[in-house]
Tab-separated table of C-alpha atoms in Angstrom:
chain	number	residue	atom	x	y	z
A	1	MET	CA	9.993	-17.277	-0.919
A	2	ALA	CA	10.949	-17.685	-4.576
A	3	SER	CA	13.429	-20.336	-5.612
A	4	PRO	CA	17.197	-19.647	-5.419
A	5	GLU	CA	17.433	-19.322	-9.221
A	6	ILE	CA	14.742	-16.647	-9.292
A	7	GLU	CA	16.338	-14.857	-6.323
A	8	THR	CA	19.702	-14.835	-8.120
A	9	LEU	CA	18.112	-13.409	-11.259
A	10	THR	CA	16.379	-10.704	-9.214
A	11	GLN	CA	19.689	-9.772	-7.605
A	12	SER	CA	21.546	-9.673	-10.929
A	13	LEU	CA	18.908	-7.378	-12.392
A	14	SER	CA	18.760	-5.159	-9.320
A	15	ARG	CA	22.450	-4.318	-9.774
A	16	LEU	CA	21.847	-2.713	-13.164
A	17	PRO	CA	21.841	1.085	-13.159
A	18	GLY	CA	18.291	2.402	-12.859
A	19	PHE	CA	17.080	-0.772	-11.159
A	20	GLY	CA	16.386	-1.367	-7.484
A	21	PRO	CA	15.177	-4.482	-5.665
A	22	ARG	CA	11.545	-3.542	-6.219
A	23	SER	CA	11.719	-2.816	-9.940
A	24	ALA	CA	13.948	-5.873	-10.451
A	25	ARG	CA	11.242	-8.023	-8.852
A	26	ARG	CA	8.634	-6.529	-11.157
A	27	ALA	CA	10.843	-7.168	-14.177
A	28	VAL	CA	11.493	-10.770	-13.105
A	29	LEU	CA	7.757	-11.397	-12.689
A	30	HIS	CA	7.237	-9.977	-16.157
A	31	LEU	CA	9.950	-12.275	-17.539
A	32	LEU	CA	8.471	-15.323	-15.819
A	33	LYS	CA	4.959	-14.631	-17.043
A	34	LYS	CA	5.952	-13.706	-20.604
A	35	ARG	CA	8.360	-16.502	-21.352
A	36	GLU	CA	8.072	-16.477	-25.150
A	37	THR	CA	7.880	-12.733	-25.656
A	38	ALA	CA	10.218	-11.458	-22.931
A	39	LEU	CA	12.443	-14.050	-21.274
A	40	ASP	CA	13.530	-16.012	-24.346
A	41	PRO	CA	14.325	-12.939	-26.513
A	42	LEU	CA	16.289	-11.334	-23.690
A	43	LEU	CA	18.222	-14.528	-23.091
A	44	ALA	CA	18.987	-14.893	-26.808
A	45	ALA	CA	20.098	-11.247	-27.104
A	46	LEU	CA	22.291	-11.505	-24.031
A	47	THR	CA	23.852	-14.734	-25.271
A	48	ALA	CA	24.568	-13.249	-28.701
A	49	VAL	CA	26.231	-10.185	-27.199
A	50	SER	CA	28.158	-12.195	-24.643
A	51	GLN	CA	29.560	-14.545	-27.286
A	52	ARG	CA	30.781	-11.784	-29.560
A	53	LEU	CA	31.571	-8.945	-27.156
A	54	ALA	CA	34.841	-7.251	-28.024
A	55	THR	CA	36.693	-4.020	-27.339
A	56	CYS	CA	37.892	-2.407	-30.553
A	57	SER	CA	41.686	-2.511	-30.503
A	58	THR	CA	41.796	0.641	-32.640
A	59	CYS	CA	39.419	3.051	-30.940
A	60	GLY	CA	38.354	1.390	-27.653
A	61	ASN	CA	34.660	1.185	-28.569
A	62	VAL	CA	32.734	-1.785	-27.195
A	63	ASP	CA	31.084	-3.782	-29.949
A	64	THR	CA	30.488	-7.309	-31.201
A	65	SER	CA	33.447	-7.174	-33.569
A	66	ASP	CA	37.061	-5.976	-33.543
A	67	PRO	CA	37.593	-3.616	-35.337
A	68	CYS	CA	34.224	-2.158	-34.345
A	69	ALA	CA	31.497	-1.332	-36.877
A	70	ILE	CA	32.595	2.321	-36.984
A	71	CYS	CA	36.295	1.638	-37.560
A	72	ALA	CA	35.423	-1.012	-40.165
A	73	ASP	CA	33.008	1.252	-42.061
A	74	PRO	CA	34.735	2.475	-45.269
A	75	ARG	CA	32.305	5.392	-45.523
A	76	ARG	CA	33.647	6.996	-42.318
A	77	ASP	CA	36.032	9.902	-42.860
A	78	THR	CA	39.421	8.747	-41.580
A	79	ARG	CA	40.735	12.306	-41.551
A	80	GLN	CA	38.533	13.322	-38.599
A	81	LEU	CA	39.141	11.823	-35.189
A	82	CYS	CA	36.844	12.530	-32.249
A	83	VAL	CA	38.262	11.859	-28.774
A	84	VAL	CA	35.732	10.996	-26.041
A	85	GLU	CA	36.020	9.951	-22.414
A	86	GLU	CA	33.735	6.935	-22.416
A	87	VAL	CA	31.900	4.599	-24.772
A	88	ALA	CA	28.645	6.201	-23.587
A	89	ASP	CA	29.862	9.530	-25.020
A	90	LEU	CA	30.675	7.876	-28.352
A	91	TRP	CA	27.153	6.439	-28.482
A	92	ALA	CA	25.638	9.825	-27.615
A	93	LEU	CA	27.551	11.479	-30.495
A	94	GLU	CA	26.577	8.659	-32.854
A	95	ARG	CA	22.912	9.214	-32.026
A	96	SER	CA	23.271	12.788	-33.301
A	97	ARG	CA	24.501	11.285	-36.622
A	98	LEU	CA	26.504	14.429	-37.269
A	99	PHE	CA	30.104	13.309	-36.935
A	100	PRO	CA	31.337	11.569	-40.105
A	101	GLY	CA	34.768	10.567	-38.777
A	102	ARG	CA	36.110	7.973	-36.380
A	103	PHE	CA	36.494	7.916	-32.622
A	104	HIS	CA	39.005	7.341	-29.881
A	105	VAL	CA	37.742	6.298	-26.439
A	106	LEU	CA	40.051	7.358	-23.599
A	107	GLY	CA	38.462	5.083	-21.015
A	108	GLY	CA	38.065	7.888	-18.480
A	109	LYS	CA	39.425	11.308	-17.620
A	110	LEU	CA	42.517	12.579	-15.835
A	111	SER	CA	41.764	12.984	-12.141
A	112	ALA	CA	44.167	13.840	-9.358
A	113	LEU	CA	41.422	12.984	-6.864
A	114	ASP	CA	40.795	9.482	-8.200
A	115	GLY	CA	44.466	8.925	-9.050
A	116	VAL	CA	43.855	8.612	-12.808
A	117	ARG	CA	47.114	9.444	-14.622
A	118	PRO	CA	47.754	9.797	-18.375
A	119	GLU	CA	49.133	6.254	-18.564
A	120	ASP	CA	45.821	4.920	-17.188
A	121	LEU	CA	44.013	6.241	-20.270
A	122	THR	CA	44.545	5.338	-23.929
A	123	ILE	CA	46.385	8.608	-24.602
A	124	ASP	CA	49.566	6.893	-25.841
A	125	SER	CA	47.640	4.926	-28.455
A	126	LEU	CA	45.821	8.142	-29.468
A	127	VAL	CA	49.179	9.861	-30.032
A	128	ALA	CA	50.367	6.821	-31.981
A	129	ARG	CA	47.251	6.965	-34.203
A	130	ILE	CA	47.896	10.650	-34.932
A	131	ALA	CA	51.624	10.030	-35.494
A	132	GLN	CA	50.756	7.473	-38.188
A	133	GLY	CA	49.371	10.345	-40.257
A	134	GLY	CA	46.192	10.608	-42.290
A	135	VAL	CA	44.368	12.585	-39.605
A	136	ASP	CA	43.577	16.235	-40.336
A	137	GLU	CA	41.447	17.168	-37.370
A	138	VAL	CA	41.212	15.983	-33.769
A	139	VAL	CA	37.950	16.943	-32.035
A	140	LEU	CA	38.347	16.897	-28.256
A	141	ALA	CA	34.819	16.012	-27.136
A	142	MET	CA	35.423	15.826	-23.403
A	143	ASN	CA	32.698	16.571	-20.890
A	144	ALA	CA	32.391	20.217	-19.869
A	145	THR	CA	33.649	19.386	-16.388
A	146	LEU	CA	36.859	20.485	-14.707
A	147	GLU	CA	38.416	17.060	-15.154
A	148	GLY	CA	37.169	16.721	-18.718
A	149	GLN	CA	38.659	20.066	-19.666
A	150	THR	CA	41.926	19.263	-17.879
A	151	THR	CA	42.125	16.076	-19.942
A	152	ALA	CA	41.432	18.032	-23.138
A	153	HIS	CA	44.203	20.529	-22.346
A	154	TYR	CA	46.651	17.738	-21.563
A	155	ILE	CA	45.894	15.966	-24.850
A	156	ALA	CA	46.096	19.223	-26.816
A	157	GLU	CA	49.609	19.758	-25.427
A	158	ARG	CA	50.665	16.186	-26.145
A	159	ILE	CA	49.678	16.442	-29.828
A	160	GLU	CA	50.584	20.046	-30.570
A	161	THR	CA	53.710	19.033	-32.513
A	162	TYR	CA	51.680	17.083	-35.072
A	163	PRO	CA	50.255	18.812	-38.162
A	164	VAL	CA	46.599	18.392	-37.120
A	165	ARG	CA	43.847	20.891	-36.377
A	166	VAL	CA	42.765	20.436	-32.745
A	167	THR	CA	39.200	21.563	-31.974
A	168	GLN	CA	36.770	21.161	-29.117
A	169	LEU	CA	32.983	21.119	-28.789
A	170	ALA	CA	31.372	24.544	-28.499
A	171	HIS	CA	30.201	25.576	-25.057
A	172	GLY	CA	27.081	27.658	-24.634
A	173	LEU	CA	23.339	27.504	-24.233
A	174	PRO	CA	21.816	24.036	-24.596
A	175	VAL	CA	18.860	23.829	-26.987
A	176	GLY	CA	15.760	24.884	-25.066
A	177	GLY	CA	17.901	26.383	-22.299
A	178	GLU	CA	16.452	29.426	-20.563
A	179	LEU	CA	18.907	32.085	-19.435
A	180	ASP	CA	17.148	32.463	-16.116
A	181	TYR	CA	17.816	28.840	-15.190
A	182	LEU	CA	21.393	28.495	-16.508
A	183	ASP	CA	24.443	28.637	-14.282
A	184	GLU	CA	26.804	31.583	-14.590
A	185	GLY	CA	29.595	29.422	-15.996
A	186	THR	CA	27.532	28.438	-19.028
A	187	LEU	CA	26.308	32.005	-19.504
A	188	ALA	CA	29.864	33.325	-19.348
A	189	GLN	CA	31.005	30.757	-21.940
A	190	ALA	CA	28.076	31.579	-24.223
A	191	LEU	CA	28.764	35.304	-23.958
A	192	ARG	CA	32.489	34.932	-24.537
A	193	ALA	CA	31.908	32.741	-27.606
A	194	ARG	CA	29.142	34.944	-29.038
A	195	ARG	CA	28.882	34.992	-32.801
A	196	PRO	CA	27.597	37.497	-35.336
A	197	VAL	CA	23.966	36.894	-36.306
A	198	ALA	CA	24.033	35.183	-39.694
B	1	MET	CA	25.478	2.969	-34.475
B	2	ALA	CA	25.950	-0.057	-32.248
B	3	SER	CA	25.982	-3.527	-33.747
B	4	PRO	CA	22.677	-5.365	-34.416
B	5	GLU	CA	23.270	-7.704	-31.467
B	6	ILE	CA	23.672	-4.782	-29.063
B	7	GLU	CA	20.632	-3.039	-30.562
B	8	THR	CA	18.560	-6.196	-30.072
B	9	LEU	CA	19.672	-6.468	-26.457
B	10	THR	CA	18.799	-2.821	-25.847
B	11	GLN	CA	15.337	-3.380	-27.316
B	12	SER	CA	14.738	-6.533	-25.256
B	13	LEU	CA	15.678	-4.700	-22.067
B	14	SER	CA	13.653	-1.597	-22.933
B	15	ARG	CA	10.489	-3.727	-23.014
B	16	LEU	CA	10.828	-4.677	-19.350
B	17	PRO	CA	8.509	-2.787	-17.001
B	18	GLY	CA	10.279	0.223	-15.503
B	19	PHE	CA	12.704	0.437	-18.409
B	20	GLY	CA	12.654	2.838	-21.341
B	21	PRO	CA	14.991	3.163	-24.325
B	22	ARG	CA	17.289	5.506	-22.414
B	23	SER	CA	17.673	3.456	-19.253
B	24	ALA	CA	17.988	0.277	-21.328
B	25	ARG	CA	20.927	1.857	-23.159
B	26	ARG	CA	22.556	2.765	-19.850
B	27	ALA	CA	22.045	-0.772	-18.574
B	28	VAL	CA	23.495	-2.272	-21.753
B	29	LEU	CA	26.572	-0.046	-21.511
B	30	HIS	CA	26.980	-1.166	-17.916
B	31	LEU	CA	26.684	-4.817	-19.000
B	32	LEU	CA	29.238	-4.341	-21.808
B	33	LYS	CA	31.744	-2.622	-19.571
B	34	LYS	CA	31.344	-4.964	-16.607
B	35	ARG	CA	31.420	-8.276	-18.386
B	36	GLU	CA	32.611	-10.444	-15.484
B	37	THR	CA	30.578	-8.800	-12.725
B	38	ALA	CA	27.363	-7.919	-14.563
B	39	LEU	CA	26.857	-9.530	-17.973
B	40	ASP	CA	28.024	-13.057	-17.177
B	41	PRO	CA	26.115	-13.373	-13.860
B	42	LEU	CA	22.929	-12.028	-15.462
B	43	LEU	CA	23.294	-14.413	-18.385
B	44	ALA	CA	23.867	-17.357	-16.043
B	45	ALA	CA	20.897	-16.425	-13.850
B	46	LEU	CA	18.623	-15.990	-16.848
B	47	THR	CA	19.741	-19.310	-18.328
B	48	ALA	CA	19.155	-21.132	-15.037
B	49	VAL	CA	15.660	-19.704	-14.669
B	50	SER	CA	14.809	-20.296	-18.330
B	51	GLN	CA	15.861	-23.948	-18.154
B	52	ARG	CA	13.818	-24.740	-15.060
B	53	LEU	CA	10.873	-22.351	-15.301
B	54	ALA	CA	7.598	-24.054	-14.430
B	55	THR	CA	4.059	-23.183	-13.418
B	56	CYS	CA	2.976	-25.113	-10.322
B	57	SER	CA	0.182	-27.457	-11.401
B	58	THR	CA	-1.301	-27.298	-7.898
B	59	CYS	CA	-1.419	-23.592	-7.070
B	60	GLY	CA	-0.439	-21.740	-10.262
B	61	ASN	CA	2.696	-20.151	-8.755
B	62	VAL	CA	5.630	-19.569	-11.117
B	63	ASP	CA	8.770	-21.266	-9.881
B	64	THR	CA	11.688	-23.396	-11.010
B	65	SER	CA	9.992	-26.604	-9.905
B	66	ASP	CA	6.546	-28.235	-10.112
B	67	PRO	CA	5.131	-28.508	-7.458
B	68	CYS	CA	6.510	-25.110	-6.428
B	69	ALA	CA	8.682	-24.606	-3.341
B	70	ILE	CA	5.652	-23.545	-1.272
B	71	CYS	CA	3.444	-26.517	-2.229
B	72	ALA	CA	6.379	-28.884	-1.704
B	73	ASP	CA	7.270	-27.478	1.721
B	74	PRO	CA	6.015	-29.934	4.422
B	75	ARG	CA	6.123	-27.168	7.056
B	76	ARG	CA	3.336	-25.208	5.324
B	77	ASP	CA	-0.096	-25.551	6.906
B	78	THR	CA	-2.282	-27.397	4.388
B	79	ARG	CA	-5.447	-26.423	6.239
B	80	GLN	CA	-5.141	-22.750	5.250
B	81	LEU	CA	-5.521	-21.736	1.618
B	82	CYS	CA	-4.974	-18.158	0.450
B	83	VAL	CA	-6.503	-17.213	-2.911
B	84	VAL	CA	-4.759	-14.412	-4.835
B	85	GLU	CA	-5.254	-12.828	-8.250
B	86	GLU	CA	-1.697	-12.927	-9.524
B	87	VAL	CA	1.711	-14.425	-8.762
B	88	ALA	CA	2.874	-10.916	-7.809
B	89	ASP	CA	0.299	-10.903	-4.991
B	90	LEU	CA	1.542	-14.285	-3.758
B	91	TRP	CA	5.103	-12.929	-3.642
B	92	ALA	CA	3.936	-9.801	-1.805
B	93	LEU	CA	2.218	-11.919	0.874
B	94	GLU	CA	5.267	-14.189	1.116
B	95	ARG	CA	7.468	-11.176	1.798
B	96	SER	CA	5.333	-10.411	4.866
B	97	ARG	CA	6.174	-13.955	6.084
B	98	LEU	CA	2.894	-14.046	8.002
B	99	PHE	CA	0.805	-16.577	6.129
B	100	PRO	CA	1.719	-20.160	7.094
B	101	GLY	CA	-0.582	-21.923	4.611
B	102	ARG	CA	-0.591	-22.532	0.889
B	103	PHE	CA	-1.791	-20.456	-2.034
B	104	HIS	CA	-4.020	-20.567	-5.066
B	105	VAL	CA	-3.312	-18.186	-7.955
B	106	LEU	CA	-6.399	-17.316	-10.008
B	107	GLY	CA	-4.455	-15.856	-12.919
B	108	GLY	CA	-6.502	-12.679	-12.966
B	109	LYS	CA	-9.834	-11.283	-11.831
B	110	LEU	CA	-13.386	-11.422	-13.175
B	111	SER	CA	-13.988	-8.474	-15.455
B	112	ALA	CA	-17.011	-7.783	-17.619
B	113	LEU	CA	-15.073	-4.992	-19.288
B	114	ASP	CA	-12.110	-7.160	-20.301
B	115	GLY	CA	-14.314	-10.201	-20.951
B	116	VAL	CA	-12.723	-12.337	-18.212
B	117	ARG	CA	-15.216	-15.024	-17.175
B	118	PRO	CA	-14.987	-17.576	-14.318
B	119	GLU	CA	-13.793	-20.276	-16.722
B	120	ASP	CA	-10.845	-18.068	-17.727
B	121	LEU	CA	-9.525	-18.212	-14.157
B	122	THR	CA	-8.455	-21.254	-12.125
B	123	ILE	CA	-11.661	-21.177	-10.077
B	124	ASP	CA	-12.687	-24.731	-11.013
B	125	SER	CA	-9.389	-26.146	-9.815
B	126	LEU	CA	-9.743	-24.083	-6.606
B	127	VAL	CA	-13.172	-25.625	-5.975
B	128	ALA	CA	-11.697	-29.061	-6.701
B	129	ARG	CA	-8.901	-28.475	-4.168
B	130	ILE	CA	-11.458	-27.495	-1.529
B	131	ALA	CA	-13.742	-30.406	-2.435
B	132	GLN	CA	-10.857	-32.819	-1.791
B	133	GLY	CA	-11.067	-31.831	1.872
B	134	GLY	CA	-8.307	-31.045	4.365
B	135	VAL	CA	-8.808	-27.280	4.048
B	136	ASP	CA	-10.277	-25.451	7.072
B	137	GLU	CA	-9.978	-21.833	5.973
B	138	VAL	CA	-9.983	-20.065	2.613
B	139	VAL	CA	-8.553	-16.521	2.741
B	140	LEU	CA	-9.773	-14.442	-0.188
B	141	ALA	CA	-6.852	-12.032	-0.684
B	142	MET	CA	-8.132	-10.169	-3.720
B	143	ASN	CA	-7.166	-6.586	-4.441
B	144	ALA	CA	-9.411	-3.952	-2.851
B	145	THR	CA	-10.729	-2.980	-6.279
B	146	LEU	CA	-14.231	-3.349	-7.653
B	147	GLU	CA	-13.196	-6.280	-9.847
B	148	GLY	CA	-11.154	-7.900	-7.091
B	149	GLN	CA	-14.083	-7.736	-4.686
B	150	THR	CA	-16.508	-9.019	-7.341
B	151	THR	CA	-14.190	-11.985	-7.837
B	152	ALA	CA	-14.052	-12.588	-4.069
B	153	HIS	CA	-17.868	-12.547	-3.813
B	154	TYR	CA	-18.197	-14.928	-6.741
B	155	ILE	CA	-15.729	-17.390	-5.203
B	156	ALA	CA	-17.372	-17.130	-1.787
B	157	GLU	CA	-20.688	-18.139	-3.373
B	158	ARG	CA	-19.126	-20.986	-5.317
B	159	ILE	CA	-17.606	-22.558	-2.181
B	160	GLU	CA	-20.304	-21.779	0.384
B	161	THR	CA	-21.554	-25.380	0.405
B	162	TYR	CA	-18.200	-26.704	1.618
B	163	PRO	CA	-17.409	-26.875	5.340
B	164	VAL	CA	-14.663	-24.223	5.235
B	165	ARG	CA	-14.314	-20.851	6.930
B	166	VAL	CA	-14.122	-18.153	4.230
B	167	THR	CA	-12.336	-14.946	5.257
B	168	GLN	CA	-10.979	-11.893	3.504
B	169	LEU	CA	-8.195	-9.406	4.200
B	170	ALA	CA	-9.134	-6.542	6.529
B	171	HIS	CA	-9.742	-3.171	4.918
B	172	GLY	CA	-8.767	0.018	6.706
B	173	LEU	CA	-5.963	2.478	7.276
B	174	PRO	CA	-2.625	1.455	5.766
B	175	VAL	CA	0.333	1.665	8.166
B	176	GLY	CA	1.552	5.259	8.192
B	177	GLY	CA	-1.655	6.428	6.525
B	178	GLU	CA	-2.871	9.892	7.493
B	179	LEU	CA	-6.627	10.431	7.662
B	180	ASP	CA	-6.347	13.751	5.890
B	181	TYR	CA	-4.881	12.128	2.797
B	182	LEU	CA	-7.028	8.978	2.635
B	183	ASP	CA	-9.960	8.561	0.290
B	184	GLU	CA	-13.450	8.382	1.736
B	185	GLY	CA	-13.871	4.746	0.711
B	186	THR	CA	-10.974	3.633	2.891
B	187	LEU	CA	-12.120	5.845	5.774
B	188	ALA	CA	-15.644	4.429	5.547
B	189	GLN	CA	-14.264	0.864	5.612
B	190	ALA	CA	-12.025	1.645	8.564
B	191	LEU	CA	-14.876	3.235	10.493
B	192	ARG	CA	-17.306	0.414	9.761
B	193	ALA	CA	-14.755	-2.207	10.826
B	194	ARG	CA	-13.695	-0.313	13.971
B	195	ARG	CA	-12.562	-2.463	16.890
B	196	PRO	CA	-12.531	-1.995	20.671
B	197	VAL	CA	-9.179	-0.697	21.960
B	198	ALA	CA	-7.371	-3.684	23.420
């Protein structure tokens, strides 16, 4: 069989999401055969990230600097604050390039089942950020799941005494969604939130 | 957007076989969030392999030592030599744990279309290994493709003057294969090579 070092690399790769033992083996073979174009760049990139990896102490984003690139960017609108469950959600919103403000990453969602309580999330630091002032609008961008919506309601209650506008993402038909294939919950939301044709 | 270091890592990962931009992003997020259990072990494994990566000067296997673990293993039968196209094929045969001998990796297959000639493969060094003596059997374990079989025929001709038994892998039904779903080529091979019931 392959040497212990190669076996260890295969195992490390196979634990990544989307990878299994078979695809990890294929990737390792690719890395071994393309040393200059695949292995060395990946090693350099991983080293660079590992050396500078930091969690933003303001918003909870994961980046290579603290404060993160978003919090440090003077062009971002400090009056808008978007609250998300996870860093992945922040990245998804950033890819849309539509939100000009800053973020706050909760680090999860309230869950009675998994025993996640408000003090396990960064809700206190969110309230502290809002209490400092300067924020006009808080966008609750939780997932459209039961737990996500529970978390949104909890946060809305916690910050209702502050002079901020609290909004949440619209629910309705996804782009390209066909009525015939959508669940009743989404259809009901879309119908309830119907708007006049512009 | 994410920092340049994280972007670079995402791009490096997305070039691995089986990975696209989306799954690379998921993997990077996983690495960033699980620093101790995912990022650091992967970095260590990659560093270890990168530092010791070597191509075996005897058989062409990729390993962390030269000669590779197989060529250096005194328990391997030096009288049997299995010729394969690629390192991936060597690994596949090793996983079956059935071949007790050593290997020879050609580094590809003859191909008029891709302009791969005999001198582009390690055929000369294969002939030299056989000419040295000590080898009783050469197993031609090429892929069951037109180019693989052309390569096997070419090698068989090149070594026919040496006192070695030249064999090739059996062709026929794969385990679990259903006749109804098999191509005619495989069926024809299986019928031609039919054996008495033991």
